[in-house]
Coordinates of C-alpha atoms in Angstrom, one line a residue:
Chain A
X25 CA 10.6 20.9 22.4
X26 CA 13.3 23.5 22.6
X27 CA 16.4 24.6 20.8
X28 CA 18.6 22.2 22.6
X29 CA 16.7 19.1 21.7
X30 CA 15.7 20.1 18.3
X31 CA 18.8 21.6 17.0
X32 CA 21.8 21.1 19.1
X33 CA 21.3 17.5 20.0
X34 CA 20.6 16.3 16.4
X35 CA 23.6 18.2 15.2
X36 CA 25.8 16.6 17.9
X37 CA 24.4 13.2 17.1
X38 CA 25.0 13.7 13.4
X39 CA 28.6 14.5 14.0
X40 CA 29.1 11.3 15.9
X41 CA 27.1 9.1 13.6
X42 CA 28.6 10.5 10.4
X43 CA 28.3 7.8 7.8
X44 CA 31.2 8.9 5.8
X45 CA 34.3 7.8 7.6
X46 CA 37.4 9.9 6.9
X47 CA 39.1 7.0 5.1
X48 CA 36.5 7.2 2.4
X49 CA 37.8 10.4 0.8
X50 CA 36.9 9.2 -2.7
X51 CA 33.7 7.9 -4.0
X52 CA 33.2 6.2 -7.3
X53 CA 30.2 7.2 -9.4
X54 CA 27.9 4.2 -9.9
X55 CA 27.2 5.3 -13.4
X56 CA 30.3 6.7 -15.1
X57 CA 32.9 5.3 -12.7
X58 CA 34.6 8.7 -12.1
X59 CA 36.3 9.0 -8.8
X60 CA 34.8 12.0 -6.9
X61 CA 36.2 13.7 -3.9
X62 CA 33.8 13.3 -1.1
X63 CA 33.5 16.9 -0.2
X64 CA 33.0 18.0 -3.7
X65 CA 30.3 15.2 -4.1
X66 CA 28.6 16.3 -0.9
X67 CA 28.6 20.0 -2.0
X68 CA 27.0 18.8 -5.2
X69 CA 24.3 17.0 -3.2
X70 CA 25.6 13.5 -4.2
X71 CA 25.1 14.3 -7.9
X72 CA 28.1 13.2 -10.0
X73 CA 29.9 16.3 -11.2
X74 CA 31.0 14.4 -14.3
X75 CA 27.8 12.7 -15.6
X76 CA 25.0 14.1 -13.5
X77 CA 24.1 10.8 -12.0
X78 CA 22.0 11.2 -8.9
X79 CA 23.2 9.0 -6.0
X80 CA 21.3 8.4 -2.8
X81 CA 21.2 11.1 -0.2
X82 CA 20.0 10.8 3.4
X83 CA 17.1 12.9 4.6
X84 CA 19.4 14.7 7.0
X85 CA 21.8 15.8 4.3
X86 CA 18.9 16.7 2.0
X87 CA 17.3 18.9 4.6
X88 CA 20.6 20.5 5.5
X89 CA 20.9 21.6 1.9
X90 CA 17.2 22.4 1.5
X91 CA 16.4 24.6 4.4
X92 CA 17.7 28.1 4.8
X93 CA 21.1 28.0 6.4
X94 CA 20.6 24.3 6.9
X95 CA 18.4 25.0 9.9
X96 CA 15.3 22.9 10.5
X97 CA 13.6 21.4 13.5
X98 CA 12.5 17.8 13.6
X99 CA 8.9 16.9 14.3
X100 CA 8.3 14.2 16.8
X101 CA 6.7 11.1 15.3
X102 CA 4.4 9.0 17.5
X103 CA 6.2 5.7 18.2
X104 CA 4.3 2.7 16.8
X105 CA 4.2 -0.7 18.4
X106 CA 7.5 -2.5 18.0
X107 CA 7.3 -5.8 16.0
X108 CA 3.5 -6.2 16.3
X109 CA 3.5 -9.5 14.4
X110 CA 6.6 -11.1 16.1
X111 CA 7.9 -11.4 12.6
X112 CA 10.7 -13.7 11.9
X113 CA 12.3 -14.7 8.6
X114 CA 15.9 -15.7 8.5
X115 CA 16.4 -13.0 11.1
X116 CA 14.2 -11.5 13.7
X117 CA 12.6 -8.2 12.7
X118 CA 13.9 -6.4 15.9
X119 CA 17.4 -7.5 14.9
X120 CA 17.0 -6.2 11.4
X121 CA 15.8 -2.9 12.9
X122 CA 18.7 -2.7 15.3
X123 CA 21.2 -3.3 12.4
X124 CA 19.5 -0.6 10.3
X125 CA 19.6 1.8 13.2
X126 CA 23.2 1.1 13.8
X127 CA 24.3 1.5 10.2
X128 CA 22.3 4.7 9.5
X129 CA 22.4 6.4 12.9
X130 CA 18.7 7.1 12.4
X131 CA 15.7 5.8 14.3
X132 CA 13.5 5.0 11.3
X133 CA 13.0 5.4 7.6
X134 CA 11.5 8.9 7.6
X135 CA 12.5 12.3 8.8
X136 CA 9.9 15.1 9.3
X137 CA 11.0 18.7 9.8
X138 CA 9.7 22.2 9.8
X139 CA 11.7 25.2 8.6
X140 CA 12.0 27.7 5.8
X141 CA 13.1 27.5 2.2
X142 CA 13.9 30.9 0.7
X143 CA 12.0 32.3 3.7
X144 CA 9.0 30.2 2.7
X145 CA 7.7 28.3 5.7
X146 CA 7.2 24.6 4.9
X147 CA 6.9 21.2 6.5
X148 CA 9.1 18.6 4.8
X149 CA 9.2 14.8 5.1
X150 CA 11.9 12.6 3.5
X151 CA 12.2 8.9 3.2
X152 CA 15.5 7.2 3.9
X153 CA 16.3 4.5 1.4
X154 CA 19.4 3.5 3.4
X155 CA 17.1 2.5 6.2
X156 CA 15.7 -0.9 5.3
X157 CA 15.1 0.2 1.8
X158 CA 13.0 3.1 3.0
X159 CA 10.2 0.7 3.5
X160 CA 6.8 1.9 4.5
X161 CA 5.8 0.6 7.9
X162 CA 3.8 2.0 10.8
X163 CA 6.5 4.6 11.6
X164 CA 6.5 6.0 8.1
X165 CA 2.7 6.1 8.2
X166 CA 2.8 7.9 11.5
X167 CA 5.4 10.3 10.2
X168 CA 3.3 11.2 7.2
X169 CA 0.3 11.8 9.5
X170 CA 2.4 13.9 11.8
X171 CA 3.7 15.9 8.9
X172 CA 0.2 16.5 7.6
X173 CA -1.1 17.5 11.0
X174 CA 1.8 19.9 11.5
X175 CA 1.3 21.4 8.1
X176 CA -2.4 21.9 8.8
X177 CA -1.7 23.4 12.2
X178 CA 0.9 25.8 11.0
X179 CA -0.9 26.5 7.7
X180 CA 2.1 25.4 5.6
X181 CA 2.6 23.4 2.5
X182 CA 4.0 19.8 2.8
X183 CA 6.9 18.7 0.6
X184 CA 7.5 15.0 0.6
X185 CA 10.6 13.3 -0.8
X186 CA 9.8 9.7 -1.5
X187 CA 12.3 6.8 -1.7
X188 CA 11.3 3.3 -0.9
X189 CA 11.3 -0.3 -2.1
X190 CA 7.6 -0.5 -1.0
X191 CA 5.9 -1.7 2.0
X192 CA 7.7 -3.2 5.0
X193 CA 7.0 -6.9 4.8
X194 CA 8.0 -7.5 8.4
X195 CA 4.9 -5.5 9.5
X196 CA 2.7 -7.6 7.3
X197 CA -0.8 -6.2 6.8
X198 CA -0.1 -3.3 9.1
X199 CA 2.4 -2.0 6.5
X200 CA -0.2 -2.3 3.8
X201 CA -2.6 -0.3 6.0
X202 CA -0.3 2.6 5.7
X203 CA -1.7 3.1 2.2
X204 CA -5.1 4.2 3.4
X205 CA -3.6 5.8 6.5
X206 CA -1.3 8.0 4.5
X207 CA -4.1 8.8 2.1
X208 CA -6.2 10.1 5.0
X209 CA -3.2 12.4 5.9
X210 CA -3.1 13.8 2.4
X211 CA -6.9 14.4 2.5
X212 CA -6.4 16.5 5.6
X213 CA -4.0 18.7 3.6
X214 CA -6.3 19.0 0.7
X215 CA -9.3 19.9 2.9
X216 CA -7.2 22.6 4.5
X217 CA -6.4 23.9 1.1
X218 CA -2.7 23.4 1.5
X219 CA -0.3 22.3 -1.3
X220 CA 1.2 18.9 -1.2
X221 CA 4.2 18.5 -3.4
X222 CA 5.9 15.1 -4.0
X223 CA 9.5 14.8 -5.1
X224 CA 10.0 11.3 -6.2
X225 CA 13.5 10.1 -5.9
X226 CA 15.2 6.8 -6.8
X227 CA 13.7 4.4 -6.3
X228 CA 10.0 4.9 -5.4
X229 CA 8.1 1.6 -5.9
X230 CA 5.2 -0.6 -4.8
X231 CA 2.7 0.5 -2.1
X232 CA 4.5 3.8 -1.7
X233 CA 4.0 4.8 -5.3
X234 CA 0.4 3.4 -5.1
X235 CA -0.5 5.8 -2.2
X236 CA 0.9 9.0 -1.0
X237 CA 3.7 9.3 -3.6
X238 CA 1.2 9.7 -6.4
X239 CA -1.3 12.0 -4.8
X240 CA 0.6 15.2 -5.0
X241 CA -0.8 18.5 -6.3
X242 CA 2.6 18.7 -8.1
X243 CA 4.6 15.7 -8.9
X244 CA 8.3 16.3 -9.5
X245 CA 10.9 13.5 -10.0
X246 CA 14.7 13.5 -9.9
X247 CA 16.4 12.5 -13.2
X248 CA 16.5 8.8 -14.0
X249 CA 14.6 7.8 -10.8
X250 CA 12.9 4.4 -11.0
X251 CA 9.2 5.0 -10.3
X252 CA 6.8 2.1 -10.5
X253 CA 4.3 -0.1 -8.9
X254 CA 5.6 -3.5 -10.0
X255 CA 9.4 -3.6 -10.5
X256 CA 10.9 -4.3 -13.9
X257 CA 12.0 -7.8 -13.0
X258 CA 8.5 -8.8 -11.9
X259 CA 7.1 -7.4 -15.2
X260 CA 9.7 -9.2 -17.3
X261 CA 8.8 -12.5 -15.6
X262 CA 5.1 -11.9 -16.2
X263 CA 5.1 -10.8 -19.8
X264 CA 8.3 -12.6 -20.8
X265 CA 9.7 -9.9 -23.0
X266 CA 12.4 -7.3 -22.7
X267 CA 11.3 -3.9 -21.5
X268 CA 12.1 -0.8 -23.5
X269 CA 15.1 1.4 -22.6
X270 CA 14.4 3.8 -19.8
X271 CA 11.2 2.0 -18.9
X272 CA 9.8 3.2 -15.5
X273 CA 12.4 5.9 -15.2
X274 CA 11.4 9.5 -14.4
X275 CA 11.7 10.7 -18.0
X276 CA 9.6 7.8 -19.3
X277 CA 6.9 8.6 -16.8
X278 CA 7.0 12.3 -17.7
X279 CA 6.5 11.3 -21.4
X280 CA 3.5 9.1 -20.3
X281 CA 1.9 11.9 -18.4
X282 CA 2.4 10.6 -14.9
X283 CA 4.6 13.5 -13.7
X284 CA 4.6 17.3 -13.9
X285 CA 8.4 17.7 -14.0
X286 CA 11.8 16.1 -13.9
X287 CA 14.2 18.4 -12.1
X288 CA 17.9 17.9 -11.2
X289 CA 18.5 17.8 -7.5
X290 CA 20.8 20.8 -7.7
X291 CA 17.9 22.9 -9.1
X292 CA 15.2 21.4 -6.9
X293 CA 15.3 23.9 -4.0
X294 CA 14.8 26.9 -6.2
X295 CA 12.0 25.2 -8.0
X296 CA 10.3 24.2 -4.8
X297 CA 10.5 27.8 -3.5
X298 CA 9.0 29.1 -6.7
X299 CA 6.1 26.7 -6.8
X300 CA 5.2 26.8 -3.1
X301 CA 5.3 30.6 -3.0
X302 CA 2.9 30.7 -6.0
X303 CA 0.5 28.1 -4.5
X304 CA 0.6 29.9 -1.1
X305 CA -0.2 33.3 -2.8
X306 CA 3.1 34.7 -1.5
X307 CA 5.1 37.4 -3.4
X308 CA 7.9 36.3 -5.7
X309 CA 11.0 35.1 -3.9
X310 CA 13.8 37.7 -3.8
X311 CA 17.1 36.6 -5.3
X312 CA 20.2 38.2 -3.9
X313 CA 20.2 40.3 -0.8
X314 CA 17.2 40.0 1.4
X315 CA 15.1 43.0 2.2
X316 CA 13.7 43.4 5.7
X317 CA 11.1 40.7 6.3
X318 CA 7.6 42.0 5.7
X319 CA 5.3 42.3 8.6
X320 CA 2.1 40.3 7.8
X321 CA 1.6 36.8 6.6
X322 CA 4.9 35.4 7.7
X323 CA 4.8 36.7 11.3
X324 CA 1.4 35.3 11.7
X325 CA 2.7 31.9 10.7
X326 CA 5.6 32.2 13.0
X327 CA 3.3 33.1 15.9
X328 CA 1.3 30.0 15.3
X329 CA 4.5 28.0 15.1
X330 CA 6.1 29.5 18.2
X331 CA 4.6 27.1 20.7
X332 CA 5.6 23.8 19.2
X333 CA 8.2 24.7 16.6
X334 CA 11.4 26.6 16.8
X335 CA 11.6 29.1 13.9
X336 CA 14.9 30.7 13.2
X337 CA 14.5 34.4 12.4
X338 CA 18.2 34.9 11.9
X339 CA 18.7 32.6 9.0
X340 CA 21.8 33.5 7.1
X341 CA 21.3 35.6 3.9
X342 CA 22.8 32.9 1.6
X343 CA 19.5 31.1 2.1
X344 CA 17.7 33.1 -0.5
X345 CA 20.2 32.6 -3.3
Chain B
X19 CA -16.3 -33.6 -9.3
X20 CA -14.6 -31.8 -6.6
X21 CA -11.0 -30.6 -7.2
X22 CA -8.9 -31.7 -4.2
X23 CA -6.1 -29.6 -2.8
X24 CA -2.7 -31.2 -2.2
X25 CA -3.3 -31.5 1.6
X26 CA -6.7 -33.0 0.9
X27 CA -5.3 -36.1 -0.8
X28 CA -6.1 -38.6 1.9
X29 CA -9.7 -37.2 1.8
X30 CA -9.8 -37.6 -2.0
X31 CA -8.8 -41.3 -1.5
X32 CA -11.6 -42.0 0.9
X33 CA -14.2 -40.1 -1.0
X34 CA -13.0 -41.7 -4.2
X35 CA -13.5 -45.2 -2.7
X36 CA -17.0 -44.4 -1.6
X37 CA -17.8 -43.1 -5.0
X38 CA -16.3 -46.3 -6.6
X39 CA -18.5 -48.5 -4.4
X40 CA -21.6 -46.6 -5.3
X41 CA -20.8 -46.8 -9.0
X42 CA -20.4 -50.6 -8.5
X43 CA -23.7 -50.8 -6.8
X44 CA -25.4 -48.8 -9.6
X45 CA -24.0 -51.3 -12.1
X46 CA -25.0 -54.3 -10.1
X47 CA -28.5 -54.2 -8.7
X48 CA -28.1 -57.0 -6.2
X49 CA -25.2 -55.5 -4.4
X50 CA -25.9 -53.6 -1.3
X51 CA -23.0 -51.2 -0.4
X52 CA -24.9 -48.6 1.6
X53 CA -23.4 -49.7 4.9
X54 CA -19.8 -49.7 3.6
X55 CA -20.3 -46.4 1.7
X56 CA -21.9 -44.8 4.7
X57 CA -18.9 -45.8 6.8
X58 CA -16.6 -44.3 4.3
X59 CA -18.6 -41.1 4.2
X60 CA -18.4 -40.9 8.0
X61 CA -14.7 -41.4 7.8
X62 CA -14.4 -38.8 5.1
X63 CA -16.4 -36.3 7.2
X64 CA -14.2 -37.0 10.2
X65 CA -11.1 -36.4 8.2
X66 CA -12.5 -33.2 6.7
X67 CA -13.2 -31.8 10.1
X68 CA -9.8 -32.8 11.3
X69 CA -8.2 -31.1 8.3
X70 CA -10.2 -27.9 8.5
X71 CA -10.3 -27.6 12.3
X72 CA -6.9 -25.8 12.3
X73 CA -5.8 -24.9 8.8
X74 CA -2.2 -23.6 8.6
X75 CA -1.9 -20.2 7.0
X76 CA -0.4 -21.7 3.8
X77 CA -3.3 -24.2 3.5
X78 CA -5.7 -21.3 4.0
X79 CA -4.0 -19.6 1.0
X80 CA -4.7 -22.7 -1.0
X81 CA -8.3 -22.8 0.0
X82 CA -8.7 -19.1 -0.7
X83 CA -7.4 -19.7 -4.2
X84 CA -9.4 -22.9 -4.8
X85 CA -10.7 -22.8 -8.4
X86 CA -14.2 -23.8 -7.3
X87 CA -14.5 -21.2 -4.6
X88 CA -17.4 -18.9 -5.3
X89 CA -16.2 -15.8 -7.2
X90 CA -17.5 -12.3 -7.5
X91 CA -19.8 -13.2 -10.4
X92 CA -21.4 -16.0 -8.3
X93 CA -22.2 -13.5 -5.5
X94 CA -23.6 -11.0 -7.9
X95 CA -25.8 -13.6 -9.6
X96 CA -27.0 -15.0 -6.3
X97 CA -27.4 -12.0 -4.0
X98 CA -28.3 -9.1 -6.4
X99 CA -31.3 -8.4 -8.6
X100 CA -31.4 -6.2 -11.7
X101 CA -27.6 -6.2 -11.8
X102 CA -26.8 -3.6 -14.5
X103 CA -23.1 -3.7 -15.3
X104 CA -21.6 -0.3 -16.1
X105 CA -18.4 -0.5 -18.2
X106 CA -15.4 1.5 -18.9
X107 CA -13.1 4.2 -17.4
X108 CA -14.0 6.8 -20.1
X109 CA -10.4 7.1 -20.9
X110 CA -9.0 4.0 -22.4
X111 CA -10.8 0.7 -22.0
X112 CA -13.1 -1.5 -20.0
X113 CA -11.2 -3.9 -17.7
X114 CA -12.9 -7.2 -17.4
X115 CA -11.0 -8.1 -14.3
X116 CA -13.3 -5.7 -12.5
X117 CA -17.1 -6.2 -12.4
X118 CA -19.2 -3.3 -11.3
X119 CA -22.6 -1.7 -11.7
X120 CA -25.9 -0.8 -10.3
X121 CA -27.9 -3.6 -8.6
X122 CA -30.6 -4.2 -6.0
X123 CA -29.6 -5.9 -2.9
X124 CA -32.6 -7.4 -1.2
X125 CA -34.7 -4.6 -2.5
X126 CA -32.2 -1.7 -1.9
X127 CA -30.4 -0.1 -4.8
X128 CA -26.7 -0.3 -4.3
X129 CA -23.4 -0.1 -6.3
X130 CA -21.5 -3.3 -6.4
X131 CA -17.9 -3.6 -7.5
X132 CA -15.5 -6.6 -7.4
X133 CA -12.6 -8.5 -8.8
X134 CA -13.6 -11.5 -10.9
X135 CA -11.0 -14.3 -11.6
X136 CA -13.0 -16.4 -14.0
X137 CA -13.7 -20.1 -13.7
X138 CA -12.4 -21.8 -16.8
X139 CA -9.5 -21.2 -19.2
X140 CA -11.5 -18.9 -21.4
X141 CA -13.0 -16.7 -18.7
X142 CA -9.8 -16.7 -16.7
X143 CA -8.0 -15.2 -19.7
X144 CA -10.8 -12.7 -20.3
X145 CA -10.8 -11.7 -16.6
X146 CA -7.0 -11.6 -16.5
X147 CA -7.1 -13.9 -13.5
X148 CA -8.6 -11.2 -11.4
X149 CA -5.6 -8.9 -11.8
X150 CA -6.9 -5.4 -12.6
X151 CA -5.2 -2.9 -14.8
X152 CA -5.5 0.9 -14.2
X153 CA -8.7 1.0 -16.2
X154 CA -10.3 -1.3 -13.6
X155 CA -9.5 1.0 -10.8
X156 CA -10.5 4.0 -12.7
X157 CA -13.8 2.4 -13.6
X158 CA -14.3 1.6 -9.8
X159 CA -13.5 5.3 -9.0
X160 CA -16.1 6.4 -11.5
X161 CA -18.7 4.1 -10.0
X162 CA -17.8 5.1 -6.4
X163 CA -18.2 8.8 -7.3
X164 CA -21.6 8.0 -8.9
X165 CA -22.8 6.0 -5.9
X166 CA -21.7 9.0 -3.7
X167 CA -23.8 11.4 -5.8
X168 CA -26.9 9.2 -5.8
X169 CA -26.6 8.1 -2.2
X170 CA -26.1 4.4 -3.0
X171 CA -24.3 2.2 -0.5
X172 CA -21.2 0.6 -2.1
X173 CA -20.4 -3.1 -1.7
X174 CA -17.1 -4.4 -2.9
X175 CA -16.1 -8.0 -3.3
X176 CA -12.4 -8.4 -3.1
X177 CA -10.7 -11.4 -4.7
X178 CA -7.4 -10.7 -6.5
X179 CA -3.8 -12.0 -6.5
X180 CA -2.8 -8.3 -6.9
X181 CA -2.9 -5.5 -9.5
X182 CA -1.5 -6.6 -12.9
X183 CA 2.2 -6.2 -13.2
X184 CA 2.3 -5.5 -17.0
X185 CA 4.1 -3.0 -19.2
X186 CA 0.9 -1.2 -20.4
X187 CA -0.5 -1.1 -16.9
X188 CA 2.6 0.6 -15.7
X189 CA 2.7 3.1 -18.6
X190 CA -0.9 4.0 -17.9
X191 CA -0.3 4.7 -14.3
X192 CA -1.1 1.6 -12.3
X193 CA 0.1 3.2 -9.0
X194 CA -1.7 6.4 -9.6
X195 CA -5.0 4.5 -10.3
X196 CA -4.6 2.4 -7.1
X197 CA -3.8 5.5 -5.0
X198 CA -6.8 7.4 -6.4
X199 CA -9.1 4.4 -5.9
X200 CA -8.1 4.2 -2.2
X201 CA -8.7 7.9 -2.0
X202 CA -12.1 7.5 -3.5
X203 CA -13.0 4.8 -0.9
X204 CA -12.1 7.2 1.8
X205 CA -14.0 10.1 0.3
X206 CA -17.5 8.7 -0.3
X207 CA -20.3 9.8 2.0
X208 CA -22.2 6.6 1.7
X209 CA -21.8 3.3 3.6
X210 CA -18.8 1.4 2.1
X211 CA -18.8 -2.4 2.9
X212 CA -16.1 -4.6 1.7
X213 CA -15.9 -8.4 1.8
X214 CA -12.7 -10.3 1.1
X215 CA -14.1 -13.5 -0.5
X216 CA -10.9 -15.1 -1.5
X217 CA -7.5 -13.5 -2.0
X218 CA -6.8 -9.9 -0.8
X219 CA -3.6 -9.3 -2.7
X220 CA -1.8 -6.2 -1.6
X221 CA -2.4 -2.7 -3.1
X222 CA -4.7 -4.2 -5.7
X223 CA -7.0 -5.2 -2.8
X224 CA -6.6 -2.1 -0.6
X225 CA -7.9 0.0 -3.5
X226 CA -11.3 -1.6 -3.0
X227 CA -11.1 -2.7 0.6
X228 CA -10.8 0.6 2.4
X229 CA -14.2 0.6 3.9
X230 CA -16.4 1.3 6.9
X231 CA -16.8 -2.4 7.5
X232 CA -14.3 -4.9 6.1
X233 CA -15.4 -8.5 6.5
X234 CA -13.4 -11.6 5.5
X235 CA -14.6 -15.1 4.8
X236 CA -13.2 -17.6 7.4
X237 CA -10.6 -19.1 5.0
X238 CA -9.8 -16.0 2.9
X239 CA -6.4 -14.3 3.1
X240 CA -5.3 -10.6 3.0
X241 CA -1.7 -9.7 2.7
X242 CA 0.9 -7.1 1.8
X243 CA 2.6 -9.6 -0.5
X244 CA 2.0 -13.2 -1.6
X245 CA 3.7 -15.9 0.5
X246 CA 5.7 -16.9 -2.5
X247 CA 6.8 -13.4 -3.2
X248 CA 7.8 -12.8 0.4
X249 CA 9.7 -16.1 0.6
X250 CA 11.7 -15.3 -2.5
X251 CA 12.6 -11.9 -1.1
X252 CA 13.3 -12.6 2.6
X253 CA 14.2 -16.3 2.4
X254 CA 15.7 -16.0 -1.1
X255 CA 13.8 -19.2 -1.8
X256 CA 10.2 -19.2 -3.2
X257 CA 9.7 -22.7 -1.8
X258 CA 9.6 -21.3 1.7
X259 CA 6.1 -20.0 1.2
X260 CA 4.8 -22.0 4.2
X261 CA 7.1 -20.2 6.5
X262 CA 6.3 -16.9 4.9
X263 CA 2.5 -17.5 5.1
X264 CA 3.0 -18.2 8.8
X265 CA 5.1 -15.0 9.4
X266 CA 2.9 -12.7 7.4
X267 CA -0.2 -13.3 9.6
X268 CA -2.5 -13.2 6.6
X269 CA -5.5 -15.2 8.0
X270 CA -8.9 -13.7 8.7
X271 CA -8.5 -14.7 12.4
X272 CA -5.2 -12.8 12.9
X273 CA -6.4 -9.8 11.0
X274 CA -9.4 -9.6 13.2
X275 CA -7.2 -9.6 16.2
X276 CA -5.1 -6.8 14.7
X277 CA -8.2 -4.7 14.1
X278 CA -7.7 -4.6 10.4
X279 CA -10.8 -6.7 9.7
X280 CA -14.2 -6.1 11.5
X281 CA -16.0 -9.4 10.9
X282 CA -15.1 -12.9 10.0
X283 CA -17.9 -14.8 8.2
X284 CA -17.8 -18.6 8.9
X285 CA -17.5 -20.9 6.0
X286 CA -19.2 -24.3 5.6
X287 CA -17.1 -27.3 6.7
X288 CA -14.4 -28.0 4.1
X289 CA -14.4 -24.4 2.7
X290 CA -16.8 -22.2 0.8
X291 CA -16.5 -24.3 -2.4
X292 CA -18.1 -27.4 -0.6
X293 CA -21.4 -25.5 -0.1
X294 CA -21.5 -22.4 -2.2
X295 CA -25.2 -21.7 -1.5
X296 CA -24.6 -21.5 2.2
X297 CA -21.6 -19.3 1.7
X298 CA -23.4 -16.9 -0.5
X299 CA -26.3 -16.7 1.9
X300 CA -24.0 -16.0 4.9
X301 CA -22.3 -13.2 3.0
X302 CA -25.7 -11.8 2.0
X303 CA -26.9 -11.8 5.6
X304 CA -23.8 -10.0 6.7
X305 CA -24.3 -7.3 4.1
X306 CA -27.9 -6.9 5.1
X307 CA -27.1 -6.5 8.8
X308 CA -24.3 -4.1 8.1
X309 CA -26.4 -1.9 5.7
X310 CA -29.1 -1.8 8.4
X311 CA -26.5 -0.7 11.0
X312 CA -25.5 2.2 8.7
X313 CA -29.0 3.2 7.7
X314 CA -29.3 6.4 9.7
X315 CA -25.7 7.4 9.7
X316 CA -25.1 10.8 7.9
X317 CA -22.5 11.5 5.4
X318 CA -20.0 13.2 7.7
X319 CA -20.3 10.5 10.3
X320 CA -19.6 7.8 7.6
X321 CA -16.5 9.6 6.3
X322 CA -15.2 10.5 9.7
X323 CA -15.8 7.0 11.1
X324 CA -13.9 5.5 8.2
X325 CA -11.0 7.8 8.6
X326 CA -10.8 7.4 12.3
X327 CA -10.9 3.6 11.9
X328 CA -7.8 3.7 9.6
X329 CA -5.9 6.2 11.7
X330 CA -6.4 3.9 14.7
X331 CA -5.1 0.7 13.0
X332 CA -1.8 -0.3 14.4
X333 CA -2.6 0.3 18.1
X334 CA -3.2 -3.5 18.6
X335 CA -0.5 -6.1 18.1
X336 CA -0.8 -9.8 18.3

């Protein structure tokens, strides 16, 4: 891994595979219908400036806003077997994969990266709902394991952003096996004494909720995110009654004791910095101008990181806002 | 009387005729039907073998869900002595869809946990058709922790259509309970043996079936989603369950090839329900052999072995 492959190439790729075509200058809020200028919407992290509705955001855009100066390096995820079951429904699985890769410009449904947030070194993983519903298959399982291993190796916390319709049916039982596999990954973190923070975003359902997304030391959700095991439609069919307003939404889960916090996306970064620094026993984050970096804990981490991970020491100062 | 599955109809006809003949003979002393009846029996046996020689995945699902198939309670009654059920999750309730407690298996004290579906209307309702609520998983976690502390091997019997999709179950954290149960399975320093005796339905099954050794009965199934559910999502037509069952690769034989299942336990001809005693015995022998294998394994080796096994899953395709 080097600077070219980790930073320059993804950047170039992302320029060419920009999902927002220039014609789409306006975006209509799914909730209140307000027309939002695309740049304004992007600057507000896809949160409606009128009603605060949280729209989907890709892992790449999320990381660009999360990491100091938008700088992060991707972690390689071991490639799983392609189409191990030779699955075919109305379409072949490899065809569905190709279509998803083409429409998203991504390889799979999870992105793992290392970098710093407010000069706090972390490992982050984010699930991509736009890639086959963010579904958890072998790649996602491998990505979580890779993220946990990197966190243990670099002695950093792991922050995971979940978003998925559940397990990827096209990988059959092997997708289900990602529940125990990802759980093993989380146990590695716990045994190493490292924080594991889950940010649940809309929607997080099925086998994903029933494994790594519910095992965090701290569980934070974005407002109004649907978080459940069985979806509301399935439940309505089973119990044959109308479900209460807001059922299975983030605030409802908070009320029922299933989450620690519900935090708007625009405030998430600061909150994650605060929490991870406390859990890692680091001094309070500095707001405003940065002092000179302290020699000590952080350099040590950077040394450990140096061989496999590119760490930017010249992150712009706006990082620690 | 045996309940016949849809694909067993021709068999039902022949066996019905044989039964009719015998009934006639019983009513009329002079009639001798033994020859004709025996011929019909032979024919039935032949047909049974023909049908069960290569069951399609969808037919296996039907056999796995057969109402007369031995359930968790039957295994506990037949294979375990001094079964002492332990109830409750210490938080909210006792879930009757999950049985569990201390027991002696062929002399050894163990912890046994399993899903129970019930076998008549009343018990099915009481057992919620084997669909556990969070309390069921939390009870299982409690029992697994206890087994770990007292060094008792854990045996789980898996037979569930899935975790219960209900309002209360969601409010009380169904997903968290399942996640923690899977975590508990991976944490215990005692041998963890799991047998899928009927249906292994998705996350509700994984929560009990994350084990050192996972065995499946020959005609049981284990899947990420029911064929009906998969068909309605991917085919937009729940009637395409045959195709979905085929595509999902949910049979014991395919799962063994994928390395997800360690052992397949043969069933009597015509499925477990045709000879429960033989089935129960075969499962008992498998448990005993596996317990013996693990006898001198220390805690760390058991935990590490289990984790390594799961990390390695996915390296083999079909």
